[in-house]
CSV table of C-alpha atoms in Angstrom, one decimal:
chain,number,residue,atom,x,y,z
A,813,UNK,CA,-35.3,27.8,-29.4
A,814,UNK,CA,-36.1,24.2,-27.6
A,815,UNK,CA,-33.2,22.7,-28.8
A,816,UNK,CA,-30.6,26.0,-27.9
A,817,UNK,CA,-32.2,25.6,-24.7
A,818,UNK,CA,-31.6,21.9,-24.2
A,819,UNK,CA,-27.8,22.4,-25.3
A,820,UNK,CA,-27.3,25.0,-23.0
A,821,UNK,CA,-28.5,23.2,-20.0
A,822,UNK,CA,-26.3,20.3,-21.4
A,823,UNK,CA,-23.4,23.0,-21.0
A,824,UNK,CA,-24.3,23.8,-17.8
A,825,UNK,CA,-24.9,20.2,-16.3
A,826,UNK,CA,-21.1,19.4,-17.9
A,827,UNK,CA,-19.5,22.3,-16.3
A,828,UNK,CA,-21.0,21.6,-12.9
A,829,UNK,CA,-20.0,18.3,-13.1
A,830,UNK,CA,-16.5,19.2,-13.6
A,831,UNK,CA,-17.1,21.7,-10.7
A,832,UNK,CA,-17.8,18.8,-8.5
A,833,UNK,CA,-15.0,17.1,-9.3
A,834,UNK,CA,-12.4,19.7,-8.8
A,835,UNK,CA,-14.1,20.6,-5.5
A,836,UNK,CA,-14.1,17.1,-4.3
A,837,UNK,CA,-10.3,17.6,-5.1
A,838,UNK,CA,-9.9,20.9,-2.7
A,839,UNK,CA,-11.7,18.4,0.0
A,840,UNK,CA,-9.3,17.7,3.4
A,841,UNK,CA,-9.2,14.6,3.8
A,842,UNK,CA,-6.7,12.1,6.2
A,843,UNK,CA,-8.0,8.9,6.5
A,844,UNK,CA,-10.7,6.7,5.2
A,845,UNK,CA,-14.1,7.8,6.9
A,846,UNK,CA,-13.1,11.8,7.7
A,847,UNK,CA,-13.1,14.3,5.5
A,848,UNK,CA,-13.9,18.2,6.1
A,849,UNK,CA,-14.6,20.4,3.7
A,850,UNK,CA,-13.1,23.8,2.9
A,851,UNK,CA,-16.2,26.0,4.2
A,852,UNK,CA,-16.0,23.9,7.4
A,853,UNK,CA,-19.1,21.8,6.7
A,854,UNK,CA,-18.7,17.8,7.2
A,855,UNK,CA,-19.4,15.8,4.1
A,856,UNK,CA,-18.3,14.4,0.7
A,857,UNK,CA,-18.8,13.7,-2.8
A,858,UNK,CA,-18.4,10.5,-4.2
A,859,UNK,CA,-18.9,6.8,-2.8
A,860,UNK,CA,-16.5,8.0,0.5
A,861,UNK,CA,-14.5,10.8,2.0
A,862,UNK,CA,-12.3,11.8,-0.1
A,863,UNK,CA,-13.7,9.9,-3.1
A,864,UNK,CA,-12.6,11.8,-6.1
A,865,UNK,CA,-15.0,10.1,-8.9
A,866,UNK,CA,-13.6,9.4,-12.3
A,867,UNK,CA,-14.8,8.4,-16.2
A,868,UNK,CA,-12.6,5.2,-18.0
A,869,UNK,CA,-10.8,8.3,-19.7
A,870,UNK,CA,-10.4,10.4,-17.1
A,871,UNK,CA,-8.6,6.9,-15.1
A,872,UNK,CA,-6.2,6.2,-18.4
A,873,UNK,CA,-5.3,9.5,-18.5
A,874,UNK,CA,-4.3,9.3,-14.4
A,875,UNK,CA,-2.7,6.0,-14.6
A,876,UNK,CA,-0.5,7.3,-18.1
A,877,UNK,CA,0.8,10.8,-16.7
A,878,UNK,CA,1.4,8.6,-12.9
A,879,UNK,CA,3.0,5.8,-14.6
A,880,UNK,CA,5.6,8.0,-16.2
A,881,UNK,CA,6.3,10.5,-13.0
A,882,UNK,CA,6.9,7.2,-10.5
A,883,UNK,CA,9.4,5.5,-13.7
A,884,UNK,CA,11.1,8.8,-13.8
A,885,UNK,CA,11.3,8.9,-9.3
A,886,UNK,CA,10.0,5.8,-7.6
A,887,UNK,CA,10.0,7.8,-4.3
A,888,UNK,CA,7.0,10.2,-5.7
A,889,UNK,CA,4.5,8.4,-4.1
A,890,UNK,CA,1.7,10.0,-4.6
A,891,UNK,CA,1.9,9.5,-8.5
A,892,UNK,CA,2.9,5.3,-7.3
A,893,UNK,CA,-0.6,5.6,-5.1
A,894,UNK,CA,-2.5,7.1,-8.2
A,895,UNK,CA,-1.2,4.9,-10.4
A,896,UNK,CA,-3.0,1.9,-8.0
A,897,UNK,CA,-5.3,3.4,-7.5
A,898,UNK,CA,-6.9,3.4,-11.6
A,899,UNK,CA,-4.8,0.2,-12.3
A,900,UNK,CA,-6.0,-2.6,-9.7
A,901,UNK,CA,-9.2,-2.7,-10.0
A,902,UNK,CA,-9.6,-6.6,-10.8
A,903,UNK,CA,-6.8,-7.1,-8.2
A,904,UNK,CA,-8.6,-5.8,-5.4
A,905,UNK,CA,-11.5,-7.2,-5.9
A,906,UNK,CA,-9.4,-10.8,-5.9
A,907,UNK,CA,-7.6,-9.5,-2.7
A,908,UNK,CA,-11.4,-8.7,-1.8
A,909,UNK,CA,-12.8,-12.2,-1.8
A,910,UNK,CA,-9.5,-13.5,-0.5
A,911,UNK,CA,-10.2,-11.9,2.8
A,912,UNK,CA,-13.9,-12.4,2.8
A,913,UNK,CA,-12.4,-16.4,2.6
A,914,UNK,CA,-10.7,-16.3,5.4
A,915,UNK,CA,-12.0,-15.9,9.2
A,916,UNK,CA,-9.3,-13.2,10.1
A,917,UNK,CA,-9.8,-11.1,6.8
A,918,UNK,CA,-13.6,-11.2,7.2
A,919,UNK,CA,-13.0,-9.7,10.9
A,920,UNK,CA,-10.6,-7.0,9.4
A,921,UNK,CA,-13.2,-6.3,6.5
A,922,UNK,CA,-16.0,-5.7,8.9
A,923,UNK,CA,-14.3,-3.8,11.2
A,924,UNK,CA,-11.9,-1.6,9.2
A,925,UNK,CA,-9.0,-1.8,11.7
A,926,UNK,CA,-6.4,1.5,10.5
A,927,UNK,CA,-2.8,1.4,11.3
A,928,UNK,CA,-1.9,5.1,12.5
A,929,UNK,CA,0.5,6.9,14.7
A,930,UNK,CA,-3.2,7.5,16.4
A,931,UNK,CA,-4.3,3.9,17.0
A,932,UNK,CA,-0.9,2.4,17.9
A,933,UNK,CA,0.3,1.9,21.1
A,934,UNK,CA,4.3,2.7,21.0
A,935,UNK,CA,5.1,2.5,24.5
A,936,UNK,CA,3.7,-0.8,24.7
A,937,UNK,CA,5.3,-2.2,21.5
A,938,UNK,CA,8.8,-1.0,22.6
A,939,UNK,CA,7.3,-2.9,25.9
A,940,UNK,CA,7.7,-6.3,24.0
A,941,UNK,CA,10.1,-8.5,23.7
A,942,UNK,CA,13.2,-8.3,21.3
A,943,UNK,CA,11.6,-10.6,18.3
A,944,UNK,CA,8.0,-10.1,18.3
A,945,UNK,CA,6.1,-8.9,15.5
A,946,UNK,CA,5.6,-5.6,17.6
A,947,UNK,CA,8.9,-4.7,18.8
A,948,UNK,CA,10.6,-5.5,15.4
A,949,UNK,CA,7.9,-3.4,13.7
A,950,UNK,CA,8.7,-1.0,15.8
A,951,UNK,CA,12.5,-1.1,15.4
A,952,UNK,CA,11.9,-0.7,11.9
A,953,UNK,CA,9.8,2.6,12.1
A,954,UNK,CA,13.0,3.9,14.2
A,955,UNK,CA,15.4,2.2,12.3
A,956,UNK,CA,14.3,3.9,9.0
A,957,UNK,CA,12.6,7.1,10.0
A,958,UNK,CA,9.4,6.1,8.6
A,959,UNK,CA,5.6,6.5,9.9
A,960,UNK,CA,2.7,5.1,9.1
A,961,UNK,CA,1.0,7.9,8.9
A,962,UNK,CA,3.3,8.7,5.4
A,963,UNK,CA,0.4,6.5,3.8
A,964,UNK,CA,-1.4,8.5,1.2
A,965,UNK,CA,-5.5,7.9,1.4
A,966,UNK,CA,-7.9,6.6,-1.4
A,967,UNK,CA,-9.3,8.6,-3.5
A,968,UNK,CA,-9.9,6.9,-7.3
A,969,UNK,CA,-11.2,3.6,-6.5
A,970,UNK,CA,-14.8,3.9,-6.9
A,971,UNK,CA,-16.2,1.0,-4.5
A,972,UNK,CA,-16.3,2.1,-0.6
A,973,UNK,CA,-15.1,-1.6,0.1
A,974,UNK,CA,-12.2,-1.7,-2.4
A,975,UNK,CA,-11.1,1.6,-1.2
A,976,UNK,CA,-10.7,0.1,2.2
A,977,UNK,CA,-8.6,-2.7,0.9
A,978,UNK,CA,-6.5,-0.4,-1.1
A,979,UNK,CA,-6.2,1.3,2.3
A,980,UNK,CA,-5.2,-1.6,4.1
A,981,UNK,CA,-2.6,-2.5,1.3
A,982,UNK,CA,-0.4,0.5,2.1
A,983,UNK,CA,-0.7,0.1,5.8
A,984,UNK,CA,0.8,-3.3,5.7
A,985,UNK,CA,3.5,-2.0,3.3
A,986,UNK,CA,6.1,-1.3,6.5
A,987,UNK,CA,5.0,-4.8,8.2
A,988,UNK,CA,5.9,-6.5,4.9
A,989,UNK,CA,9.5,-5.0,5.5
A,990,UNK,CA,9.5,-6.2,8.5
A,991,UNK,CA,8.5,-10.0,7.7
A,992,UNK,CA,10.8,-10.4,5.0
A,993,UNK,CA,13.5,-8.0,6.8
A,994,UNK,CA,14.0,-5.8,4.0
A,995,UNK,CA,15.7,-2.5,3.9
A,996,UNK,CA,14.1,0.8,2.6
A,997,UNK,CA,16.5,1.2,0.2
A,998,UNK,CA,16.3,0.6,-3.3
A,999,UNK,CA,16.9,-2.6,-3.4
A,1000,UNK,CA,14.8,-3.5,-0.5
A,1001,UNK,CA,11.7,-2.0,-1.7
A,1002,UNK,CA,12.2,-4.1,-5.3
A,1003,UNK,CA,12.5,-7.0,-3.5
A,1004,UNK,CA,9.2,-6.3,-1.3
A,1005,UNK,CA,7.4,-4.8,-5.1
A,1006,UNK,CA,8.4,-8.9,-6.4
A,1007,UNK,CA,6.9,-10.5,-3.3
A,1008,UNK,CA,3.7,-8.1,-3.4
A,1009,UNK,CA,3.4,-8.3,-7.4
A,1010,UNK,CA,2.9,-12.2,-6.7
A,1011,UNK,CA,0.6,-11.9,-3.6
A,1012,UNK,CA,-1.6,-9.0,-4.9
A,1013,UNK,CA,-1.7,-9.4,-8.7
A,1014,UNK,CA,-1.5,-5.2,-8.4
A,1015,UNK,CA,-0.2,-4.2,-12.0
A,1016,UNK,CA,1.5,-1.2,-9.8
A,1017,UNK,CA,3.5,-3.9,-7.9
A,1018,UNK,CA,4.2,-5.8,-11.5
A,1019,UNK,CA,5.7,-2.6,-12.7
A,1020,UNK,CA,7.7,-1.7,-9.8
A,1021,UNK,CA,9.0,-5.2,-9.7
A,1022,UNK,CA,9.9,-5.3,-13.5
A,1023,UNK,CA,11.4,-1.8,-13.9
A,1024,UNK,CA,12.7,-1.2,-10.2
A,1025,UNK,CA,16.1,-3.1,-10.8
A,1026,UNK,CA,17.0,-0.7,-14.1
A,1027,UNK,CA,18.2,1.7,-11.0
A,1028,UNK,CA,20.6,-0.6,-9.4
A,1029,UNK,CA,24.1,-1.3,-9.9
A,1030,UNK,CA,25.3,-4.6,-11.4
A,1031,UNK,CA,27.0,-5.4,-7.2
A,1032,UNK,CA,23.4,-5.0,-6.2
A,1033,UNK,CA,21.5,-7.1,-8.8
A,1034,UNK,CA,23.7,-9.8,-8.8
A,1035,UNK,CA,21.9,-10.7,-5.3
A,1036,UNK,CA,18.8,-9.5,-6.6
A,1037,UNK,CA,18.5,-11.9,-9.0
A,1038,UNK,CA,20.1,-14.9,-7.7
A,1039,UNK,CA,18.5,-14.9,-4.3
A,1040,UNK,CA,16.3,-12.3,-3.6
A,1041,UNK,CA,13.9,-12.5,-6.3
A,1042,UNK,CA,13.4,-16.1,-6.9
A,1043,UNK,CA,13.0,-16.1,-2.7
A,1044,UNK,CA,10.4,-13.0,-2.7
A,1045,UNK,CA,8.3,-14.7,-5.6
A,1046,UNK,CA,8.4,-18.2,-3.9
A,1047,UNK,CA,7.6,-17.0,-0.5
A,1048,UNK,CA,4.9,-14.0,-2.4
A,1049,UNK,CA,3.1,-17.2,-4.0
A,1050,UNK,CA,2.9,-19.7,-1.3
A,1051,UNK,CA,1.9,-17.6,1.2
A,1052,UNK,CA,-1.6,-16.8,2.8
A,1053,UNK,CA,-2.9,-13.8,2.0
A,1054,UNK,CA,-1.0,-11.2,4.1
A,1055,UNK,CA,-3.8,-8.5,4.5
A,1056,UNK,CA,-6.3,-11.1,5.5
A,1057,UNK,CA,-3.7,-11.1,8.9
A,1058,UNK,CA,-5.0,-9.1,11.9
A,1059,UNK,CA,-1.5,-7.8,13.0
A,1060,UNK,CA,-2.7,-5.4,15.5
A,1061,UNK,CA,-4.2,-8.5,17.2
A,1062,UNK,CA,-0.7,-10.2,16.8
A,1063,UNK,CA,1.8,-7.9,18.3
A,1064,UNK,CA,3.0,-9.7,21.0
A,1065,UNK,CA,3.2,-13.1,18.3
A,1066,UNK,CA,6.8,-14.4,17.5
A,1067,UNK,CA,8.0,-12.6,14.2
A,1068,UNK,CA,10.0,-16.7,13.4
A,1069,UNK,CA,6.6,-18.3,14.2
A,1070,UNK,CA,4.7,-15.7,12.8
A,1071,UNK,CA,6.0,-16.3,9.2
A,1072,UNK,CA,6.4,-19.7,9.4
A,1073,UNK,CA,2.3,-20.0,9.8
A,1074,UNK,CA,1.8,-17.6,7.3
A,1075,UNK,CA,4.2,-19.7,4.5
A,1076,UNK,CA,7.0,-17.5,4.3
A,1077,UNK,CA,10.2,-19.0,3.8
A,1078,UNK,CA,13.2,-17.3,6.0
A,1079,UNK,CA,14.5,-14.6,4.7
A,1080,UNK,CA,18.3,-14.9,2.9
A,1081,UNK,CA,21.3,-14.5,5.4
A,1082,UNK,CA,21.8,-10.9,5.1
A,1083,UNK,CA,26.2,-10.3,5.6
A,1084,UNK,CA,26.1,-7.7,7.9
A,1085,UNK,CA,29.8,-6.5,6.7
A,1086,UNK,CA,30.6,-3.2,5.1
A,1087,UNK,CA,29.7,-2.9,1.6
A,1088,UNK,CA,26.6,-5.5,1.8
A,1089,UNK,CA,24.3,-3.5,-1.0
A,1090,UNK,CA,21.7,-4.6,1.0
A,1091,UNK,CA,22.6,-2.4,3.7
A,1092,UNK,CA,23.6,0.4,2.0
């Protein structure tokens, strides 16, 4: 009878484990530090709002089924974010004490600075002149039809700092375009995966990077692997770290100036005439 009764409540502790899980899953959540549940009550499971937490398995089994729905459509990215998510692990905690390193990243580590349609000023950054880092950031989000809000939030890193940096990560993502002028099309975003693959060490970036040029035609690698990729890994290794950079504080900074102090070289002459497959 004692040891029916201990199996049972082993049963029973499983399956409300798994019940926490999947209701952590039903949790709203936005951004990093809200969350609301379903009934309407504040408050979370997990190390942070919308913490979803995870065994070894459960992680290999997220990062096997995301792996294969972002090689079969790069633009899922929820199944790229999950796939970061259970994969960098030793990478962010590298990007981690990069940041604590330096004076700037330690500010943005302490204070958890967001980049949201909700903390950015547009008027003002349309307001600044035609090659700051604002204004071209800016022409970019207009440019492309992008927001910043498109960023997915953290939910299977299981450290509350980490998370944050994981965060940070994807909010830079559009600034990086910016710095290294890079379209959002294909090619653009495998040319900004080779110069994030060497700056973050994120196996996500490493495969993106790697398997990314299998979708272009042979007139677009041909610059891809000249110029562009021997450029974006020069300039990705040699650089500071670029989310230990405060860009909110840096707005109104020259966008020429701006990457010459961070280490990145100037981007290839893009030939602005029809057919340039780096334009289209």
């Amino acid at each position: 009878m004692l040891a029916a009764a201990r199996k049972v409540a082993a049963v029973r502790a499983r399956v409300q484990g798994l019940g926490a899980v999947w209701q952590c899953e039903r949790w709203q959540h936005s951004e990093l530090g809200s969350t609301v549940h379903p009934g309407g009550e504040g408050g979370y499971c997990g190390l942070y709002p919308g913490h979803v937490p995870t065994s070894p398995l459960q992680k290999a089994l997220l990062a096997v089924g995301s792996g294969v729905a972002a090689l079969l459509d790069p633009y899922r990215h929820d199944s790229v974010a999950v796939l970061g998510e259970t994969t960098g692990q030793l990478a962010l905690r590298s990007l981690r004490d990069q940041m604590k390193r330096d004076p700037e990243g330690q500010s943005i580590l302490q204070e958890r600075p967001r980049i949201r349609l909700s903390t950015l000023d547009m008027s003002a950054l349309g307001a600044l002149p035609n090659g700051t880092l604002g204004r071209e950031y800016l022409r970019f989000l207009q440019t492309n039809r992008v927001t910043p809000d498109s960023r997915l939030a953290v939910r299977f890193v299981d450290d509350e700092e980490l998370a944050y940096v994981m965060q940070r990560y994807r909010e830079v993502h559009d600034l990086l375009h910016t710095l290294l002028h890079m379209p959002t099309n294909m090619l653009g975003e495998v040319v900004v995966k080779w110069f994030e693959a060497a700056q973050t060490g994120l196996p996500m970036c490493m495969l993106g990077a790697a398997l990314g040029p299998l979708r272009l035609s042979p007139r677009r690698l041909q610059p891809l692997v000249s110029t562009l990729v021997p450029w974006a890994l020069r300039s990705g290794c040699n650089a500071r770290c670029v989310l230990s950079v405060y860009y909110e504080q840096r707005w109104g900074q020259n966008l020429e100036e701006l990457r010459e102090e961070l280490g990145i070289e100037p981007p290839p002459a893009l030939r602005h005439r029809r057919g340039d497959p780096l334009q289209h």
